[in-house]
Coordinates of C-alpha atoms and ligand atoms in Angstrom, one line a residue:
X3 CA -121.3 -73.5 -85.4
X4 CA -121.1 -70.2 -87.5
X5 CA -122.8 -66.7 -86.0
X6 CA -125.9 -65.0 -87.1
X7 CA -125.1 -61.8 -89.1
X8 CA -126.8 -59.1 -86.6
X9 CA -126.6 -56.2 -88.8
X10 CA -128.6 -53.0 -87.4
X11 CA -126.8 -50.4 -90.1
X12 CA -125.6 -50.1 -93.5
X13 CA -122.9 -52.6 -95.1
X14 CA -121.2 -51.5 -97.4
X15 CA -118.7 -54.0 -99.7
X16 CA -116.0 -52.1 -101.5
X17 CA -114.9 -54.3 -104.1
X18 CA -117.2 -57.0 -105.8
X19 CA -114.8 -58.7 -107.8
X20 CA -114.2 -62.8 -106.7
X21 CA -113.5 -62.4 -103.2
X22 CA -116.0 -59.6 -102.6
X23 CA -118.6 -61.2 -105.2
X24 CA -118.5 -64.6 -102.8
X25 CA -119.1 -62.7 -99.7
X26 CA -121.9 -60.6 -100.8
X27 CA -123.3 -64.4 -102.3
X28 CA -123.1 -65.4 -98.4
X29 CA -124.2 -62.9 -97.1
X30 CA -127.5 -62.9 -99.1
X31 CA -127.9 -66.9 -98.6
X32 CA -127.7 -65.9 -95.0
X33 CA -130.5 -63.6 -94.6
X34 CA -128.9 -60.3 -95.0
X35 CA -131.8 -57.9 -96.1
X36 CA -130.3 -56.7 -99.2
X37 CA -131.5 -52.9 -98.3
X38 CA -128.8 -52.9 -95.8
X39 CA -126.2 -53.6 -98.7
X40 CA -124.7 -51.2 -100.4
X41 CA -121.7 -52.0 -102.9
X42 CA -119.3 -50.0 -103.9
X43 CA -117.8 -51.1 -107.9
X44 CA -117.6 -49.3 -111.0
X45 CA -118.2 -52.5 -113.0
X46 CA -118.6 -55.9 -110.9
X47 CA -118.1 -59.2 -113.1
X48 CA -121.8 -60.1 -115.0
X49 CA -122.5 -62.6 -112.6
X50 CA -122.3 -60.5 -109.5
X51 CA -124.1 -57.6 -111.3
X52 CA -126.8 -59.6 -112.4
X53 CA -126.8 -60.6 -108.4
X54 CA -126.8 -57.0 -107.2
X55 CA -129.6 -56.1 -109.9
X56 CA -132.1 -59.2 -108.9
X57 CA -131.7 -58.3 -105.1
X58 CA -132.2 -54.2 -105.6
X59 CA -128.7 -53.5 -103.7
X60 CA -127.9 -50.2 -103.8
X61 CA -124.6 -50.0 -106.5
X62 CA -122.4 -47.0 -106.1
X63 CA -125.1 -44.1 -104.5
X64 CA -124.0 -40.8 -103.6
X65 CA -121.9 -41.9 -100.2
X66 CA -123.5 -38.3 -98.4
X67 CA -126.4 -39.8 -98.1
X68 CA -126.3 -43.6 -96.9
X69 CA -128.2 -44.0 -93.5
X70 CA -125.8 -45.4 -90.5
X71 CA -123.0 -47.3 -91.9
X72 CA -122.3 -50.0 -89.4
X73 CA -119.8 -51.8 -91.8
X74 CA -117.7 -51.0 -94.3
X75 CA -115.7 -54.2 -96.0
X76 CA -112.9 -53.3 -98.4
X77 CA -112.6 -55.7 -101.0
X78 CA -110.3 -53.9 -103.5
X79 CA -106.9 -54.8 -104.7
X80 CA -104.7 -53.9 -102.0
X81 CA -102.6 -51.9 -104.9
X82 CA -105.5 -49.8 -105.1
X83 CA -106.2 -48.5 -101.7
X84 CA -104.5 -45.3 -101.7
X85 CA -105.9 -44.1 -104.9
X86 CA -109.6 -45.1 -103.6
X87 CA -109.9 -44.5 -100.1
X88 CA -109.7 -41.2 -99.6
X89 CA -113.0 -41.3 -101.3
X90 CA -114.9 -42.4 -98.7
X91 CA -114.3 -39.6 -96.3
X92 CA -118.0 -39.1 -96.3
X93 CA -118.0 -42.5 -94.3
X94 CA -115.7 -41.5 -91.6
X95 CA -118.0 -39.6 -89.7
X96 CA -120.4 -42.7 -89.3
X97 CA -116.8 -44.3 -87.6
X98 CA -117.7 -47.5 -89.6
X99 CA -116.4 -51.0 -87.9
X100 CA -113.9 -51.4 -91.3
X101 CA -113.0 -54.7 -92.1
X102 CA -110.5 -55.1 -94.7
X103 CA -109.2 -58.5 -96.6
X104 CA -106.4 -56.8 -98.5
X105 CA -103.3 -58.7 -98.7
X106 CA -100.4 -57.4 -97.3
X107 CA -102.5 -54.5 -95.5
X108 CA -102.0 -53.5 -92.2
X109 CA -104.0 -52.1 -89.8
X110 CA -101.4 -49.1 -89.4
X111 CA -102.0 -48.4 -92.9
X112 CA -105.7 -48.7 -93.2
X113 CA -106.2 -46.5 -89.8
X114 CA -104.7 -44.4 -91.2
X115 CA -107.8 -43.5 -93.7
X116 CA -110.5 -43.2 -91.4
X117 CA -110.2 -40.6 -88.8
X118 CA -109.7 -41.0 -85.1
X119 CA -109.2 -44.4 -83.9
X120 CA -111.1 -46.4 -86.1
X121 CA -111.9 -50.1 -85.5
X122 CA -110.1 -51.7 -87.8
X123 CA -110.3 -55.7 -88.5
X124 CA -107.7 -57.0 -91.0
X125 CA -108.7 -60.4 -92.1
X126 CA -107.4 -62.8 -95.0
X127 CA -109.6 -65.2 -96.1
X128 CA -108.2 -68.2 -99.1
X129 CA -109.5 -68.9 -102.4
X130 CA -112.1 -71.7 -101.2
X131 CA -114.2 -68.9 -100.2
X132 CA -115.2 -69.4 -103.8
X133 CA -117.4 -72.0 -103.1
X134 CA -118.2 -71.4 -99.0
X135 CA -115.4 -73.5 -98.0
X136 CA -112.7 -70.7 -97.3
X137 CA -110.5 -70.0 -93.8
X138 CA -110.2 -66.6 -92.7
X139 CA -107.4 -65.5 -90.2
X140 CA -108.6 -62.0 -88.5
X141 CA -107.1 -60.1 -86.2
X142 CA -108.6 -56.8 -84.4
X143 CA -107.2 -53.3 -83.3
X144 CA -108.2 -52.1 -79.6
X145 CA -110.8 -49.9 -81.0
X146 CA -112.8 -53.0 -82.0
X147 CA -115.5 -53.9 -79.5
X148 CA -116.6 -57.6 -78.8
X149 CA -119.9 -57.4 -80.8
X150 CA -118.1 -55.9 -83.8
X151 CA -115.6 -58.6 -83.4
X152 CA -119.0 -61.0 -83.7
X153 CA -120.3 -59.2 -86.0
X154 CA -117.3 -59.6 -88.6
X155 CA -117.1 -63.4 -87.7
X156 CA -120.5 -63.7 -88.7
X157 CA -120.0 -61.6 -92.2
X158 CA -116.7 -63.9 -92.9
X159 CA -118.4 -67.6 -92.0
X160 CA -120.3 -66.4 -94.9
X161 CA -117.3 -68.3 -96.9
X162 CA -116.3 -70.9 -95.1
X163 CA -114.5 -71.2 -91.1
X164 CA -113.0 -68.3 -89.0
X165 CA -110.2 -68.4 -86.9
X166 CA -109.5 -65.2 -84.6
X167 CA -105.5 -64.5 -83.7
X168 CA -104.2 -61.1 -81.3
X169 CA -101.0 -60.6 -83.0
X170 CA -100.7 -59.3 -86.3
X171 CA -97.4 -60.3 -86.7
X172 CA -99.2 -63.6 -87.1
X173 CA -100.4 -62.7 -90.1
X174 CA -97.3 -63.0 -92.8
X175 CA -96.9 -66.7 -91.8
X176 CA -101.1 -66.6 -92.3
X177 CA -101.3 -65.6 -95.6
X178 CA -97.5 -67.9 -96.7
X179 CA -100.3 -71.2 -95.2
X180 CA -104.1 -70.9 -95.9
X181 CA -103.9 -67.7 -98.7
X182 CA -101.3 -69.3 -100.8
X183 CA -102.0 -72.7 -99.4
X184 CA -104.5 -73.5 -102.0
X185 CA -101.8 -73.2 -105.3
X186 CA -99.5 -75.7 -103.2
X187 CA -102.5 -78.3 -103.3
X188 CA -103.1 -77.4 -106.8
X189 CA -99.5 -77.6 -107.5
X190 CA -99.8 -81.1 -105.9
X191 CA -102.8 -82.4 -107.9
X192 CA -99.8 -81.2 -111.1
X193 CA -97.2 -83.0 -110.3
X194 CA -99.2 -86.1 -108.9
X195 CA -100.2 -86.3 -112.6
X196 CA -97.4 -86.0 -114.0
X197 CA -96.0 -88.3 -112.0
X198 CA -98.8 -90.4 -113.3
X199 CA -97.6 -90.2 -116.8
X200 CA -93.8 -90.9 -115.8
X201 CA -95.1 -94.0 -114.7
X202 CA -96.9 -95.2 -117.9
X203 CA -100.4 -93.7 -117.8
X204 CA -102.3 -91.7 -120.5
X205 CA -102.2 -87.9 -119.3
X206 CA -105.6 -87.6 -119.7
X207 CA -105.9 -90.4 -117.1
X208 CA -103.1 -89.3 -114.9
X209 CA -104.5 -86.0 -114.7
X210 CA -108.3 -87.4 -113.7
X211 CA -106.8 -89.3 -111.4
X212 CA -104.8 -86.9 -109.6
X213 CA -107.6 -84.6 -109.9
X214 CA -110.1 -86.5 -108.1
X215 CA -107.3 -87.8 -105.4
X216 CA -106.3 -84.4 -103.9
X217 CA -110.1 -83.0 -104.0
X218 CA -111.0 -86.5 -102.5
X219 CA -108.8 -86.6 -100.0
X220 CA -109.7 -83.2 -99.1
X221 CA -113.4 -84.3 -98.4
X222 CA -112.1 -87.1 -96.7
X223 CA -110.1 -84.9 -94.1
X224 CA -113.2 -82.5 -93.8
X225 CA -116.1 -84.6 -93.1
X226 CA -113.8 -87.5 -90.8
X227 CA -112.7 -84.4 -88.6
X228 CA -110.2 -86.7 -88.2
X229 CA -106.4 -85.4 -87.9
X230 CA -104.3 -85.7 -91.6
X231 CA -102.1 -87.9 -89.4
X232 CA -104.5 -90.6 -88.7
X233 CA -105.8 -91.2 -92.3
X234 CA -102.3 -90.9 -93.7
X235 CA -101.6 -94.2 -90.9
X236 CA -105.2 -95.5 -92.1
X237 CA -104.5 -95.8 -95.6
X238 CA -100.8 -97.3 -95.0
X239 CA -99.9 -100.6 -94.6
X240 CA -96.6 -101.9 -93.5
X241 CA -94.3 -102.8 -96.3
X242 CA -97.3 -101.7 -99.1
X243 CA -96.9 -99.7 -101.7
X244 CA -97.9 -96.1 -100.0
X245 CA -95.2 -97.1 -97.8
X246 CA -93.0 -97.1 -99.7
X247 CA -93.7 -94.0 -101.5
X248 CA -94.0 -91.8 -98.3
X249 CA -90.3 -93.5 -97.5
X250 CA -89.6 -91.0 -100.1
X251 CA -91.6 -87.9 -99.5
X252 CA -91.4 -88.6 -95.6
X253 CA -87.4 -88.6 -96.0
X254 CA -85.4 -86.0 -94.5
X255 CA -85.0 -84.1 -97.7
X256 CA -88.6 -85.2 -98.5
X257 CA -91.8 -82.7 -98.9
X258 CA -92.0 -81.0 -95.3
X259 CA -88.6 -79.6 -95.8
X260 CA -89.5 -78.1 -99.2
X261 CA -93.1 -76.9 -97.9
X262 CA -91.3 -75.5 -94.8
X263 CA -89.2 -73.5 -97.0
X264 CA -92.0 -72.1 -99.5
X265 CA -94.1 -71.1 -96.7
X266 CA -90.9 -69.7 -95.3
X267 CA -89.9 -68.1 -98.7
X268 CA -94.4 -66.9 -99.1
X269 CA -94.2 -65.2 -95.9
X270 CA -90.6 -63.3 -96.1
X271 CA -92.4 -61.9 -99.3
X272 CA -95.7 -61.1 -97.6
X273 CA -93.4 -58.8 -95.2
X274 CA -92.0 -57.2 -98.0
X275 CA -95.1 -56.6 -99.1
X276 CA -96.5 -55.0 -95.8
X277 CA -97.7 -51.9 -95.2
Ligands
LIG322 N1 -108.8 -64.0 -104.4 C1 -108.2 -64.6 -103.3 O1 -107.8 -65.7 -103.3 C2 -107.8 -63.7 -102.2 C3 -107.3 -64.3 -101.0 C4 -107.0 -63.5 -99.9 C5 -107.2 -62.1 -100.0 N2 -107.7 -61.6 -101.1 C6 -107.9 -60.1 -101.2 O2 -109.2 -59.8 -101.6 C7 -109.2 -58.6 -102.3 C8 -110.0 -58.7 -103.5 O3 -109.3 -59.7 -104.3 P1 -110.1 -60.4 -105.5 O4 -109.4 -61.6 -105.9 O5 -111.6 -60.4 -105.2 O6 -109.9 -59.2 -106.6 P2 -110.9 -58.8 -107.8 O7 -111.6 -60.0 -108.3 O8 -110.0 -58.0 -108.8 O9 -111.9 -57.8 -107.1 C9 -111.7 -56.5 -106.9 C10 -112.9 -55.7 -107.4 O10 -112.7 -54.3 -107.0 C11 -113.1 -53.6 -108.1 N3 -112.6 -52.2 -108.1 C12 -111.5 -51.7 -108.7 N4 -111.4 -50.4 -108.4 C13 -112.4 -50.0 -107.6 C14 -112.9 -48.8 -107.1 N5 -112.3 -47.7 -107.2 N6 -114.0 -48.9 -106.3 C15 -114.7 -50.0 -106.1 N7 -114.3 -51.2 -106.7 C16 -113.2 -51.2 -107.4 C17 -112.5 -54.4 -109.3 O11 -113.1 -53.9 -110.5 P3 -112.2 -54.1 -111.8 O12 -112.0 -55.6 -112.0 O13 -113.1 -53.4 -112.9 O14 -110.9 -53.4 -111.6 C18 -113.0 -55.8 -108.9 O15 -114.4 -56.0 -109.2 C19 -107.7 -58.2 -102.5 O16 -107.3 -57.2 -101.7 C20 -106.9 -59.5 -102.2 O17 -105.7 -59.2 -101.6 C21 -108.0 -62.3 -102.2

């Protein structure tokens, strides 16, 4: 059951490129009043301009003069951040609930841009949000008060579910499963077709195939509710032909080996990457 957004201030979105684009889409589909958006982008992809124009959001006003900014979502390349942040020191003194979905980010590091203990909400959401079908890990500083805590939840089920964790450290292993997660399905629906075409078929048929499979599947495991366990035992008969194939990716040196160690291999690098 997702939140209400209960916004009393200003928003303002830093960042309306994919990820910040898809929120601001929520957002509006959930009843924000687009007079309490303001975003922040020296050129947002046509799509999301045309958005911003057709609602009459605010897009890049002088930052002196914004009315109480409640929240202030940073949705900029996390490679950019020191180079842009230090110019919204007009927003400090507002002590904005700042929600960030930077990869690799930490809360250290984005504390350190606005003023005396700020609340701070580091969050990483995954591609899906796209489409309103993302999952977004956050995680809160002390500063962060249980409505701001709702308050975010609400802004993130704009794109999809939200799942709240209290140690950061959590967040490395996070980002190596649902942020990177979604190129190891695509990577699946690959290989499946090539596998397809190994076996004989056309590739333009191995690769529709394939296709349709993994997203199937997908839809399968969202609307059943029912654990990826169960419909893998649902779908496999003894001595059939699945059987026989998850013989092979079920063996010790199958596929959860090889995912354990790229999601190992993702979140050694997303410590790396840290800061
Ligand atoms: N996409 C994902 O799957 C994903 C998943 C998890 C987390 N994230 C995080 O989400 C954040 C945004 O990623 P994204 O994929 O949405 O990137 P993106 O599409 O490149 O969006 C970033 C936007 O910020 C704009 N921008 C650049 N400099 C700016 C400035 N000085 N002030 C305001 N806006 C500025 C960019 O404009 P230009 O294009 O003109 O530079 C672009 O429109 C990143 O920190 C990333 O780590 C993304």
């Amino acid at each position: 059951m997702s939140r209400d957004v209960a916004l009393s201030g200003t928003l303002v979105l830093l960042g309306a490129g994919k990820m910040g684009g898809a929120m601001l889409q929520g957002w509006l589909d959930r009843g924000v009043p687009p007079g309490r958006v303001v975003v922040l982008d020296p050129s947002p992809p046509g799509d999301i301009a045309r958005t911003i124009a057709r609602h009459g959001i605010r897009h890049n006003p002088a930052l002196d003069g914004l009315e109480r900014v409640e929240v202030l979502v940073l949705a900029i390349k996390p490679q950019n951040f020191d180079e842009v942040l230090p110019g919204l020191a007009a927003l400090v003194s507002h002590r904005p609930l700042v929600v960030s979905i930077a990869a690799g980010r930490t809360i250290a590091g984005i504390e350190r841009h606005f003023g005396e203990q700020p609340a701070v909400i580091r969050a990483m959401p995954n591609v899906p949000a796209a489409i309103g079908r993302g999952i977004t890990a956050v995680v809160a500083n002390a500063n962060v008060t249980a409505e701001q805590l709702a308050l975010a939840q609400g802004l993130l089920e704009a794109v999809g579910e939200v799942v709240t964790v209290d140690d950061e450290d959590l967040m490395d292993a996070i980002t190596a499963v649902s942020g990177s997660g979604p190129a190891y399905v695509f990577h699946l629906a690959e290989c499946l077709a090539d596998a397809g075409v190994a076996a004989g078929l056309p590739e333009e048929l191995a690769t529709r195939l394939a296709r349709a499979t993994v997203s199937g599947a997908g839809e399968l495991m969202r609307s059943s509710g029912r654990p990826a366990a169960d419909l893998r035992e649902m779908v496999t008969s003894p001595k059939g032909t699945t059987y026989e194939a998850l013989a092979v990716l079920m063996a010790e040196d199958g596929l959860k080996p090889l995912l354990t160690k790229a999601v190992a291999a993702a979140a050694r690098r997303s410590r790396e990457l840290a800061r």
